[in-house]
CSV table of C-alpha atoms in Angstrom, one decimal:
chain,number,residue,atom,x,y,z
A,1,MET,CA,12.3,22.4,-8.8
A,2,ASN,CA,14.9,19.6,-8.5
A,3,ALA,CA,14.9,20.0,-4.7
A,4,LEU,CA,11.2,19.5,-4.7
A,5,ILE,CA,11.4,16.4,-6.8
A,6,VAL,CA,14.0,14.8,-4.5
A,7,SER,CA,12.3,16.0,-1.3
A,8,PRO,CA,10.3,12.7,-0.9
A,9,LEU,CA,13.7,11.0,-0.5
A,10,LEU,CA,15.6,13.7,1.5
A,11,ILE,CA,12.9,14.3,4.1
A,12,PRO,CA,12.6,10.8,5.5
A,13,LEU,CA,16.3,10.2,5.1
A,14,ALA,CA,17.1,13.4,7.1
A,15,THR,CA,14.4,12.4,9.7
A,16,LEU,CA,16.0,8.9,10.0
A,17,VAL,CA,19.4,10.5,10.7
A,18,ALA,CA,17.9,13.0,13.2
A,19,THR,CA,16.1,10.3,15.2
A,20,LEU,CA,19.3,8.3,15.4
A,21,LEU,CA,21.2,11.4,16.7
A,22,VAL,CA,18.7,11.9,19.6
A,23,ARG,CA,17.9,8.3,20.2
A,24,ARG,CA,18.6,8.6,23.9
A,25,SER,CA,15.5,10.8,24.3
A,26,PRO,CA,12.3,9.0,23.4
A,27,ARG,CA,10.3,12.3,23.5
A,28,ALA,CA,12.7,14.0,21.1
A,29,VAL,CA,12.6,10.9,18.8
A,30,ARG,CA,8.8,11.0,18.7
A,31,THR,CA,8.7,14.7,18.0
A,32,ILE,CA,11.2,14.6,15.2
A,33,SER,CA,9.7,11.5,13.7
A,34,LEU,CA,6.2,13.1,13.6
A,35,ALA,CA,7.6,16.4,12.2
A,36,GLY,CA,9.4,14.4,9.4
A,37,ALA,CA,6.2,12.5,8.5
A,38,LEU,CA,4.2,15.8,8.4
A,39,ALA,CA,6.9,17.4,6.2
A,40,LEU,CA,6.8,14.4,3.8
A,41,THR,CA,3.0,14.8,3.6
A,42,ALA,CA,3.3,18.5,2.9
A,43,ALA,CA,5.9,17.9,0.1
A,44,GLY,CA,3.6,15.2,-1.3
A,45,LEU,CA,0.6,17.6,-1.3
A,46,VAL,CA,2.7,20.3,-3.1
A,47,LEU,CA,3.7,17.7,-5.7
A,48,VAL,CA,0.0,16.8,-6.1
A,49,GLY,CA,-0.8,20.4,-6.7
A,50,LEU,CA,1.8,20.7,-9.4
A,51,ALA,CA,0.8,17.4,-11.0
A,52,ALA,CA,-2.9,18.5,-11.0
A,53,GLN,CA,-1.8,21.3,-13.3
A,54,GLY,CA,-0.7,18.7,-15.8
A,55,GLN,CA,3.1,19.0,-15.0
A,56,ILE,CA,5.3,16.0,-15.2
A,57,LEU,CA,8.4,16.8,-13.2
A,58,ALA,CA,11.6,15.0,-14.1
A,59,SER,CA,15.2,15.3,-13.0
A,60,GLN,CA,18.6,13.6,-13.7
A,61,ALA,CA,20.8,13.3,-10.7
A,62,GLY,CA,24.0,15.2,-11.0
A,63,GLY,CA,23.0,16.4,-14.5
A,64,TRP,CA,23.9,13.0,-16.0
A,65,ALA,CA,21.7,12.3,-19.0
A,66,ALA,CA,19.9,9.0,-19.3
A,67,PRO,CA,20.7,6.2,-19.5
A,68,TYR,CA,23.7,7.0,-17.3
A,69,GLY,CA,22.1,9.2,-14.7
A,70,ILE,CA,19.6,8.4,-12.0
A,71,THR,CA,16.2,9.5,-13.2
A,72,LEU,CA,13.4,10.8,-10.9
A,73,VAL,CA,9.9,11.4,-12.3
A,74,VAL,CA,6.8,12.7,-10.7
A,75,ASP,CA,3.5,12.6,-12.5
A,76,ARG,CA,-0.1,12.5,-11.2
A,77,LEU,CA,0.1,8.9,-9.9
A,78,SER,CA,3.5,9.1,-8.2
A,79,ALA,CA,2.6,12.5,-6.6
A,80,ALA,CA,-0.6,11.0,-5.1
A,81,MET,CA,1.3,8.0,-3.8
A,82,VAL,CA,3.9,10.1,-2.1
A,83,ALA,CA,1.2,12.3,-0.5
A,84,ILE,CA,-0.7,9.3,0.8
A,85,THR,CA,2.5,7.7,2.0
A,86,GLY,CA,3.2,10.7,4.2
A,87,ILE,CA,-0.3,10.7,5.6
A,88,VAL,CA,-0.2,7.0,6.5
A,89,GLY,CA,3.3,7.4,7.9
A,90,ALA,CA,2.2,10.3,10.1
A,91,ALA,CA,-0.9,8.3,11.3
A,92,THR,CA,1.3,5.4,12.2
A,93,ILE,CA,3.7,7.5,14.2
A,94,VAL,CA,0.8,9.1,16.1
A,95,PHE,CA,-0.8,5.7,16.8
A,96,ALA,CA,2.4,4.4,18.2
A,97,MET,CA,2.3,7.1,20.8
A,98,ALA,CA,-0.9,5.6,22.3
A,99,ARG,CA,0.8,3.6,25.0
A,100,ASP,CA,3.9,4.1,27.1
A,101,GLU,CA,6.5,2.9,24.7
A,102,ASP,CA,9.4,0.7,25.7
A,103,PRO,CA,12.5,3.0,25.2
A,104,ALA,CA,14.3,0.4,23.2
A,105,ARG,CA,11.4,-0.1,20.9
A,106,CYS,CA,10.9,3.6,20.5
A,107,ARG,CA,14.6,4.0,19.7
A,108,ASP,CA,14.4,1.4,16.9
A,109,PHE,CA,10.8,1.9,15.6
A,110,HIS,CA,11.0,5.5,14.4
A,111,PRO,CA,14.3,5.3,12.4
A,112,LEU,CA,13.1,2.1,10.8
A,113,VAL,CA,9.8,3.7,9.8
A,114,HIS,CA,11.5,6.5,8.0
A,115,GLY,CA,14.0,4.1,6.4
A,116,LEU,CA,10.9,2.3,5.1
A,117,LEU,CA,9.4,5.5,3.9
A,118,VAL,CA,12.6,6.4,2.0
A,119,GLY,CA,12.3,3.1,0.1
A,120,VAL,CA,8.6,3.4,-0.6
A,121,CYS,CA,8.9,7.0,-1.9
A,122,GLY,CA,12.0,6.1,-3.9
A,123,ALA,CA,10.0,3.3,-5.7
A,124,PHE,CA,7.2,5.8,-6.5
A,125,ILE,CA,9.3,8.4,-8.1
A,126,THR,CA,12.2,6.5,-9.8
A,127,GLY,CA,12.3,6.4,-13.5
A,128,ASP,CA,14.9,3.7,-13.8
A,129,VAL,CA,14.4,-0.1,-13.4
A,130,PHE,CA,17.7,-0.7,-11.6
A,131,ASN,CA,16.9,2.0,-9.0
A,132,LEU,CA,13.5,0.6,-8.6
A,133,TYR,CA,15.3,-2.6,-7.5
A,134,VAL,CA,17.4,-0.5,-5.1
A,135,TRP,CA,14.4,1.1,-3.5
A,136,PHE,CA,12.7,-2.2,-3.2
A,137,GLU,CA,15.8,-3.5,-1.3
A,138,VAL,CA,15.8,-0.4,1.0
A,139,LEU,CA,12.1,-0.8,2.0
A,140,LEU,CA,12.6,-4.6,2.4
A,141,VAL,CA,15.5,-4.1,4.8
A,142,GLY,CA,13.3,-1.7,6.9
A,143,SER,CA,10.3,-4.0,6.7
A,144,PHE,CA,12.3,-7.1,7.8
A,145,ALA,CA,13.6,-5.2,10.9
A,146,LEU,CA,10.1,-3.7,11.7
A,147,LEU,CA,8.4,-7.1,11.4
A,148,VAL,CA,10.6,-8.7,14.2
A,149,LEU,CA,10.4,-5.6,16.4
A,150,GLY,CA,9.5,-6.7,19.9
A,151,GLY,CA,10.6,-10.3,19.4
A,152,GLY,CA,8.6,-13.5,20.1
A,153,LYS,CA,8.5,-16.9,18.5
A,154,ARG,CA,5.2,-16.2,16.6
A,155,ARG,CA,6.6,-13.0,15.2
A,156,LEU,CA,9.8,-14.7,14.2
A,157,SER,CA,8.0,-17.5,12.3
A,158,GLY,CA,5.9,-15.0,10.4
A,159,THR,CA,9.1,-13.1,9.5
A,160,VAL,CA,10.7,-16.2,8.0
A,161,VAL,CA,7.9,-16.7,5.6
A,162,TYR,CA,7.9,-13.0,4.7
A,163,VAL,CA,11.7,-12.9,4.1
A,164,VAL,CA,11.9,-16.1,2.1
A,165,LEU,CA,9.3,-15.3,-0.5
A,166,ASN,CA,10.3,-11.7,-0.8
A,167,LEU,CA,13.9,-12.7,-1.3
A,168,VAL,CA,12.8,-15.0,-4.1
A,169,ALA,CA,10.9,-12.2,-5.7
A,170,THR,CA,13.9,-9.9,-5.3
A,171,MET,CA,16.3,-12.4,-7.0
A,172,MET,CA,13.8,-12.8,-9.8
A,173,PHE,CA,13.7,-9.0,-10.2
A,174,LEU,CA,17.5,-8.6,-10.3
A,175,LEU,CA,17.8,-11.4,-12.8
A,176,ALA,CA,15.1,-9.8,-15.0
A,177,ALA,CA,16.8,-6.4,-14.8
A,178,GLY,CA,20.1,-8.0,-15.9
A,179,MET,CA,18.4,-9.7,-18.8
A,180,LEU,CA,16.6,-6.5,-19.8
A,181,TYR,CA,19.9,-4.5,-19.7
A,182,GLY,CA,21.7,-7.1,-21.8
A,183,ALA,CA,18.9,-7.1,-24.4
A,184,SER,CA,18.3,-3.4,-24.6
A,185,GLY,CA,21.5,-1.6,-23.3
A,186,SER,CA,19.4,0.6,-20.9
A,187,LEU,CA,17.3,0.4,-17.8
A,188,ASN,CA,15.8,3.9,-18.1
A,189,MET,CA,12.0,3.4,-18.2
A,190,ALA,CA,11.3,6.1,-20.7
A,191,LEU,CA,14.0,5.0,-23.1
A,192,LEU,CA,12.8,1.4,-22.7
A,193,ALA,CA,9.3,2.5,-23.4
A,194,GLN,CA,10.4,4.1,-26.6
A,195,ALA,CA,12.3,1.0,-27.7
A,196,PHE,CA,9.3,-1.3,-26.9
A,197,ALA,CA,6.9,1.0,-28.8
A,198,ALA,CA,9.2,1.0,-31.8
A,199,ASP,CA,9.6,-2.8,-31.6
A,200,GLU,CA,13.4,-2.4,-31.3
A,201,VAL,CA,14.0,-4.9,-28.6
A,202,PRO,CA,14.5,-8.7,-29.0
A,203,ALA,CA,12.3,-11.4,-27.5
A,204,THR,CA,14.7,-11.6,-24.6
A,205,ALA,CA,13.6,-8.2,-23.4
A,206,HIS,CA,9.9,-9.3,-23.4
A,207,ALA,CA,10.9,-12.4,-21.5
A,208,ALA,CA,12.7,-10.2,-18.9
A,209,VAL,CA,9.6,-8.0,-18.5
A,210,VAL,CA,7.5,-11.2,-17.9
A,211,LEU,CA,9.9,-12.3,-15.2
A,212,MET,CA,9.9,-8.8,-13.7
A,213,LEU,CA,6.2,-8.7,-13.6
A,214,THR,CA,6.1,-12.1,-11.9
A,215,ALA,CA,8.4,-10.7,-9.2
A,216,PHE,CA,6.1,-7.7,-8.7
A,217,SER,CA,3.1,-10.1,-8.5
A,218,ILE,CA,4.7,-11.8,-5.6
A,219,LYS,CA,5.3,-8.5,-3.9
A,220,ALA,CA,1.8,-7.4,-4.6
A,221,ALA,CA,0.4,-10.7,-3.2
A,222,LEU,CA,-1.4,-11.8,-6.3
A,223,PHE,CA,-2.8,-15.3,-6.8
A,224,PRO,CA,-1.2,-17.8,-6.5
A,225,VAL,CA,1.8,-16.3,-4.7
A,226,PHE,CA,0.0,-14.5,-1.8
A,227,GLY,CA,0.5,-16.9,1.1
A,228,TRP,CA,3.3,-14.9,2.6
A,229,LEU,CA,1.1,-12.0,3.4
A,230,PRO,CA,-1.6,-13.5,5.7
A,231,ALA,CA,1.2,-15.6,7.3
A,232,SER,CA,3.2,-12.5,8.4
A,233,TYR,CA,1.2,-9.2,8.6
A,234,HIS,CA,-1.0,-10.2,11.5
A,235,VAL,CA,1.9,-11.1,13.8
A,236,ALA,CA,3.6,-7.7,13.7
A,237,TRP,CA,3.1,-4.9,16.3
A,238,THR,CA,-0.1,-3.1,15.4
A,239,PRO,CA,1.5,0.2,14.1
A,240,VAL,CA,3.9,-1.9,12.0
A,241,SER,CA,1.2,-4.2,10.6
A,242,ALA,CA,-1.0,-1.2,9.7
A,243,LEU,CA,1.9,0.5,7.9
A,244,PHE,CA,2.6,-2.6,6.0
A,245,ALA,CA,-1.1,-3.2,5.2
A,246,GLY,CA,-1.5,0.3,3.8
A,247,LEU,CA,1.7,0.6,1.8
A,248,LEU,CA,3.8,-2.4,1.1
A,249,THR,CA,1.7,-4.4,-1.3
A,250,LYS,CA,0.7,-1.1,-3.1
A,251,VAL,CA,4.4,-0.6,-4.1
A,252,GLY,CA,4.1,-3.9,-6.0
A,253,VAL,CA,0.8,-2.8,-7.5
A,254,TYR,CA,2.3,0.5,-8.5
A,255,ALA,CA,5.3,-1.2,-10.1
A,256,LEU,CA,3.0,-3.4,-12.1
A,257,ILE,CA,0.9,-0.5,-13.3
A,258,ARG,CA,3.9,1.6,-14.2
A,259,LEU,CA,5.8,-1.0,-16.2
A,260,VAL,CA,2.8,-2.5,-18.0
A,261,THR,CA,1.5,0.9,-19.1
A,262,LEU,CA,5.0,1.9,-20.3
A,263,PHE,CA,6.1,-1.3,-22.0
A,264,TRP,CA,2.8,-2.9,-23.0
A,265,PRO,CA,0.2,-0.1,-23.1
A,266,ASP,CA,-2.1,-1.9,-25.6
A,267,ALA,CA,-4.3,-4.7,-24.5
A,268,GLY,CA,-2.8,-8.1,-25.3
A,269,ILE,CA,-2.0,-11.5,-23.9
A,270,ALA,CA,-0.4,-10.0,-20.8
A,271,HIS,CA,-3.7,-8.1,-20.0
A,272,GLU,CA,-5.7,-11.3,-20.5
A,273,VAL,CA,-3.5,-13.1,-18.0
A,274,LEU,CA,-3.7,-10.3,-15.6
A,275,LEU,CA,-7.5,-10.3,-15.9
A,276,TRP,CA,-7.8,-13.9,-14.8
A,277,VAL,CA,-5.2,-13.5,-12.1
A,278,ALA,CA,-7.2,-10.5,-10.8
A,279,CYS,CA,-10.4,-12.5,-10.6
A,280,ALA,CA,-8.7,-15.4,-8.9
A,281,THR,CA,-7.0,-13.0,-6.4
A,282,MET,CA,-10.3,-11.4,-5.5
A,283,LEU,CA,-12.2,-14.7,-5.0
A,284,ILE,CA,-9.4,-16.6,-3.2
A,285,GLY,CA,-8.6,-13.6,-0.9
A,286,VAL,CA,-12.2,-13.0,0.2
A,287,LEU,CA,-12.9,-16.8,0.7
A,288,GLY,CA,-9.7,-17.1,2.7
A,289,ALA,CA,-10.9,-14.2,4.9
A,290,ALA,CA,-14.2,-16.0,5.5
A,291,ALA,CA,-12.4,-19.0,7.0
A,292,GLN,CA,-10.4,-17.0,9.6
A,293,VAL,CA,-11.2,-16.4,13.3
A,294,GLU,CA,-8.7,-13.7,14.1
A,295,VAL,CA,-9.3,-10.0,13.3
A,296,ARG,CA,-6.0,-9.2,11.6
A,297,ARG,CA,-5.9,-12.6,9.8
A,298,ILE,CA,-9.3,-11.7,8.3
A,299,LEU,CA,-8.0,-8.2,7.3
A,300,SER,CA,-4.8,-9.7,5.9
A,301,PHE,CA,-6.8,-11.9,3.5
A,302,HIS,CA,-8.8,-8.9,2.5
A,303,ILE,CA,-5.7,-7.1,1.4
A,304,VAL,CA,-5.2,-9.9,-1.1
A,305,SER,CA,-8.8,-9.7,-2.4
A,306,GLN,CA,-8.6,-5.9,-2.7
A,307,VAL,CA,-5.4,-6.0,-4.6
A,308,GLY,CA,-7.3,-8.0,-7.1
A,309,TYR,CA,-9.6,-5.0,-7.8
A,310,MET,CA,-6.6,-2.8,-8.6
A,311,ILE,CA,-5.1,-5.3,-11.0
A,312,LEU,CA,-8.5,-5.7,-12.6
A,313,GLY,CA,-8.3,-2.0,-13.6
A,314,LEU,CA,-4.8,-2.6,-15.1
A,315,ALA,CA,-5.9,-5.7,-16.9
A,316,ILE,CA,-8.9,-4.0,-18.7
A,317,ALA,CA,-6.6,-1.1,-19.5
A,318,THR,CA,-9.2,1.4,-20.7
A,319,PRO,CA,-8.9,4.9,-19.4
A,320,LEU,CA,-11.9,4.4,-17.1
A,321,ALA,CA,-10.5,1.1,-15.7
A,322,LEU,CA,-7.1,2.7,-15.1
A,323,ALA,CA,-8.8,5.6,-13.3
A,324,GLY,CA,-10.7,3.1,-11.2
A,325,ALA,CA,-7.3,1.4,-10.3
A,326,VAL,CA,-5.8,4.8,-9.3
A,327,PHE,CA,-8.9,5.7,-7.2
A,328,TYR,CA,-8.8,2.3,-5.6
A,329,LEU,CA,-5.2,2.6,-4.6
A,330,ILE,CA,-5.8,5.9,-2.9
A,331,HIS,CA,-8.9,4.7,-1.1
A,332,HIS,CA,-7.5,1.3,0.0
A,333,ILE,CA,-4.3,2.6,1.5
A,334,VAL,CA,-6.3,4.8,3.9
A,335,VAL,CA,-9.0,2.3,4.7
A,336,LYS,CA,-6.8,-0.8,5.2
A,337,ALA,CA,-4.3,1.0,7.4
A,338,ASN,CA,-7.2,2.3,9.5
A,339,LEU,CA,-8.8,-1.2,9.9
A,340,PHE,CA,-5.5,-2.6,11.2
A,341,PHE,CA,-5.3,0.3,13.7
A,342,LEU,CA,-8.8,-0.4,14.8
A,343,GLY,CA,-8.2,-4.1,15.0
A,344,GLY,CA,-5.3,-3.4,17.3
A,345,ILE,CA,-7.4,-1.2,19.6
A,346,ALA,CA,-10.2,-3.8,19.7
A,347,ALA,CA,-7.7,-6.5,20.7
A,348,ARG,CA,-6.2,-4.3,23.4
A,349,LEU,CA,-9.6,-3.6,24.9
A,350,THR,CA,-10.9,-7.1,24.7
A,351,GLY,CA,-7.6,-8.9,25.5
A,352,SER,CA,-7.6,-11.0,22.4
A,353,GLU,CA,-7.6,-11.0,18.6
A,354,ARG,CA,-9.7,-14.2,18.4
A,355,LEU,CA,-13.3,-13.4,17.6
A,356,ALA,CA,-14.6,-16.0,20.1
A,357,ALA,CA,-12.8,-14.2,22.9
A,358,MET,CA,-13.9,-10.7,21.9
A,359,GLY,CA,-17.2,-8.9,22.5
A,360,GLY,CA,-18.9,-6.1,24.3
A,361,LEU,CA,-17.2,-3.2,22.5
A,362,TYR,CA,-20.4,-1.5,21.3
A,363,ALA,CA,-21.7,-1.1,24.8
A,364,ARG,CA,-18.3,-0.2,26.3
A,365,ALA,CA,-16.9,2.0,23.5
A,366,PRO,CA,-19.5,3.2,21.0
A,367,TRP,CA,-17.0,5.7,19.6
A,368,LEU,CA,-14.9,2.7,18.5
A,369,ALA,CA,-17.9,1.1,16.9
A,370,LEU,CA,-18.5,4.2,14.8
A,371,LEU,CA,-14.8,4.5,13.8
A,372,PHE,CA,-14.8,0.8,12.8
A,373,ALA,CA,-18.0,1.0,10.8
A,374,ILE,CA,-16.7,3.8,8.5
A,375,PRO,CA,-13.7,1.9,7.0
A,376,ALA,CA,-15.4,-1.5,7.2
A,377,LEU,CA,-18.4,-0.3,5.2
A,378,SER,CA,-16.1,1.5,2.8
A,379,LEU,CA,-14.0,-1.7,2.2
A,380,ALA,CA,-17.3,-3.5,1.4
A,381,GLY,CA,-18.3,-0.8,-1.1
A,382,ILE,CA,-21.3,0.8,0.7
A,383,PRO,CA,-22.3,4.3,-0.6
A,384,PRO,CA,-21.5,7.1,-0.2
A,385,LEU,CA,-18.1,6.0,1.2
A,386,SER,CA,-14.9,5.9,-0.9
A,387,GLY,CA,-14.9,2.2,-1.5
A,388,PHE,CA,-18.3,2.4,-3.3
A,389,TRP,CA,-17.1,4.8,-5.9
A,390,ALA,CA,-13.9,2.8,-6.5
A,391,LYS,CA,-15.8,-0.4,-7.0
A,392,PHE,CA,-18.5,1.3,-9.1
A,393,VAL,CA,-16.0,2.6,-11.6
A,394,LEU,CA,-14.2,-0.7,-11.9
A,395,VAL,CA,-17.5,-2.6,-12.4
A,396,LYS,CA,-18.6,-0.1,-15.0
A,397,ALA,CA,-15.3,-0.3,-16.8
A,398,SER,CA,-15.6,-4.1,-16.8
A,399,LEU,CA,-19.1,-4.0,-18.2
A,400,ASP,CA,-18.1,-1.5,-20.8
A,401,ALA,CA,-15.3,-3.8,-21.9
A,402,SER,CA,-17.7,-6.8,-21.9
A,403,ALA,CA,-15.7,-8.5,-19.2
A,404,TRP,CA,-18.8,-9.9,-17.7
A,405,ILE,CA,-17.1,-12.6,-15.5
A,406,ALA,CA,-14.8,-10.0,-14.0
A,407,ALA,CA,-17.7,-7.7,-13.2
A,408,ALA,CA,-19.6,-10.6,-11.5
A,409,VAL,CA,-16.5,-11.6,-9.5
A,410,ALA,CA,-16.0,-8.0,-8.3
A,411,LEU,CA,-19.6,-7.8,-7.2
A,412,VAL,CA,-19.5,-11.2,-5.4
A,413,THR,CA,-16.3,-10.3,-3.7
A,414,GLY,CA,-17.9,-7.1,-2.4
A,415,ILE,CA,-20.8,-9.1,-0.9
A,416,PHE,CA,-18.4,-11.5,0.8
A,417,THR,CA,-16.4,-8.6,2.1
A,418,LEU,CA,-19.5,-7.2,3.7
A,419,LEU,CA,-20.2,-10.5,5.3
A,420,SER,CA,-16.7,-10.6,6.8
A,421,MET,CA,-17.0,-7.1,8.2
A,422,SER,CA,-20.4,-8.1,9.6
A,423,LYS,CA,-18.8,-11.1,11.3
A,424,ILE,CA,-16.2,-8.9,13.0
A,425,TRP,CA,-18.9,-6.5,14.0
A,426,ASN,CA,-21.2,-9.2,15.5
A,427,GLU,CA,-18.4,-11.0,17.4
A,428,ALA,CA,-16.3,-8.0,18.6
A,429,PHE,CA,-18.9,-5.3,19.1
A,430,LEU,CA,-22.4,-6.7,19.5
A,431,LYS,CA,-22.1,-9.9,21.5
A,432,PRO,CA,-21.3,-9.7,25.3
A,433,HIS,CA,-17.6,-10.2,26.2
A,434,PRO,CA,-17.1,-13.8,27.4
A,435,GLY,CA,-15.2,-12.5,30.5
A,436,GLY,CA,-17.9,-9.9,31.4
A,437,ALA,CA,-17.4,-6.1,31.7
A,438,GLY,CA,-14.6,-6.2,34.2
A,439,GLY,CA,-11.7,-3.8,34.3
A,440,GLU,CA,-8.0,-4.3,33.7
A,441,GLY,CA,-6.9,-7.6,35.0
A,442,GLY,CA,-10.4,-8.8,35.7
A,443,GLY,CA,-10.7,-11.1,32.6
A,444,GLY,CA,-13.2,-8.8,30.9
A,445,LEU,CA,-13.0,-5.6,28.9
A,446,ARG,CA,-9.9,-3.5,29.6
A,447,SER,CA,-9.4,0.2,30.2
A,448,ALA,CA,-9.1,2.6,27.3
A,449,ASP,CA,-6.6,4.8,29.2
A,450,GLY,CA,-3.8,6.0,27.1
A,451,LEU,CA,-5.5,5.5,23.7
A,452,GLN,CA,-6.1,9.2,22.9
A,453,PRO,CA,-3.3,9.4,20.3
A,454,ALA,CA,-4.6,6.2,18.6
A,455,LEU,CA,-8.1,7.8,18.4
A,456,TRP,CA,-6.7,10.9,16.7
A,457,ALA,CA,-5.0,8.7,14.1
A,458,VAL,CA,-8.0,6.5,13.4
A,459,GLY,CA,-10.4,9.4,13.5
A,460,THR,CA,-8.3,11.3,11.0
A,461,LEU,CA,-8.2,8.4,8.6
A,462,ALA,CA,-11.9,7.7,9.0
A,463,ALA,CA,-12.6,11.4,8.2
A,464,MET,CA,-10.5,11.1,5.1
A,465,THR,CA,-12.5,8.0,4.0
A,466,VAL,CA,-15.8,10.0,4.4
A,467,ALA,CA,-14.2,13.1,2.6
A,468,ILE,CA,-13.0,11.0,-0.3
A,469,GLY,CA,-16.5,9.5,-0.7
A,470,LEU,CA,-18.3,12.9,-0.5
A,471,ALA,CA,-15.8,14.6,-2.7
A,472,ALA,CA,-15.6,11.7,-5.2
A,473,GLY,CA,-16.0,14.0,-8.2
A,474,PRO,CA,-12.7,16.0,-7.7
A,475,VAL,CA,-10.8,12.8,-6.7
A,476,MET,CA,-12.2,10.9,-9.7
A,477,ASP,CA,-11.2,13.9,-12.0
A,478,TYR,CA,-7.7,13.6,-10.7
A,479,ALA,CA,-7.7,9.8,-11.1
A,480,VAL,CA,-9.0,10.1,-14.7
A,481,ALA,CA,-6.3,12.6,-15.6
A,482,ALA,CA,-3.7,10.2,-14.0
A,483,ALA,CA,-5.1,7.4,-16.0
A,484,GLU,CA,-4.8,9.4,-19.2
A,485,GLN,CA,-1.1,9.9,-18.5
A,486,LEU,CA,-0.7,6.2,-17.9
A,487,ALA,CA,-2.7,5.2,-21.0
A,488,ALA,CA,-0.7,7.6,-23.2
A,489,PRO,CA,2.9,7.6,-21.8
A,490,ALA,CA,4.3,10.0,-24.5
A,491,ALA,CA,4.3,12.9,-22.0
A,492,TYR,CA,6.1,10.9,-19.4
A,493,ILE,CA,8.8,9.9,-22.0
A,494,ASP,CA,9.1,13.5,-23.2
A,495,ALA,CA,9.6,14.8,-19.7
A,496,VAL,CA,12.4,12.4,-19.0
A,497,VAL,CA,14.1,13.0,-22.4
A,498,ARG,CA,14.0,16.8,-21.9
A,499,ALA,CA,15.4,16.4,-18.3
A,500,GLY,CA,18.3,14.4,-19.7
A,501,GLY,CA,19.0,16.8,-22.6
A,502,ASN,CA,18.6,14.0,-25.1
């Protein structure tokens, strides 16, 4: 069982090493990389199966009891996040095979992706605040390198913004961890949760948690510290930007959910602040998207607005609201990664990401129009797709909690999201291309040759979006059970204590 718990770390780490060993052969690198991502997906699905039975798996590295050992914990939420990480990682690797890769980029891209996946999975299954910091550092190193992959002045300028603000958040996180350890003598999440519940920690510990949550808010791109995201994600190579869009901000959201539900499970001033932050994030993000004229810039601002929905569920803090946040996390990772993939394909066929220079895709590539419509409508919350159920649950939870303003903001944000998706549809798909329907090099629409792997990736994710929507009952049942674990963390704490022999 311990090997299964640690598998989300060992699999991408082993894949990283293997791709480095065969780096002279691009074909071998791609094959091993995809096999590693699929293995991670399989391990995640096994963990989901065990978590669905109500098991919370916990392990202490080397047999060292908390607070000295490294704690790994897998419950319903973390198991689902590991599985979806593997799926998006595999889709990214397949998408990257769509064109003839530059050997140097292939050599660098695949090891860096798996290095990023190690950090993401580590953040999802760690049970220790300091090791959460370590895994954040691992994924940030990988993300910095991936962001500049391919070079270029525009890409470098976006990376600078990304690096500066994320380093600020990292320093805040490290300072908070030091303050928390000094105040409590432990950084084990379960032991800290016990101490907070028993009110056995000084005011300094609460101040440390506030500072830590502020750092996570930056990493999750919450209002007002979201500017780094739309300044950086749209400049990366398409597979990289899609991987970032699907996973990176969700690690910050996950950390917020995990720490708030462990340390401050009861509604209080922190939840009130989060509620207003969530509303502001939804509105500012969607209004920012409305002002953009490039596809991935629009989609980047929508990441901001959609993160607001997830934090709305955390802020309301009822079991139904938390279930909505969990459902939204699962839905949004798939949909947002897919939209970035599709935006990259559309830009390749039309020769530009600017809406004014795009057009003609519906006539030239109706299959692409269908594949775009599915995640776009899901993002806007159109039934019966996955986004509808996620928004429905959160709006209902808001109304049940008499959070009328939050419910109204969520509905208005959904309407503006639909308008943004309609703008992309009209400009990129319906209107004629400004350069005509010429072939490659003719100033018009370009050839779709070599895009078959990309279509497999986006088709699979689109099918998942439809499947989640049509099978919303079982998915919601899982999310409700995950929310119950979050709302009553006693089982999480007990599992860690038993694993440590305390």
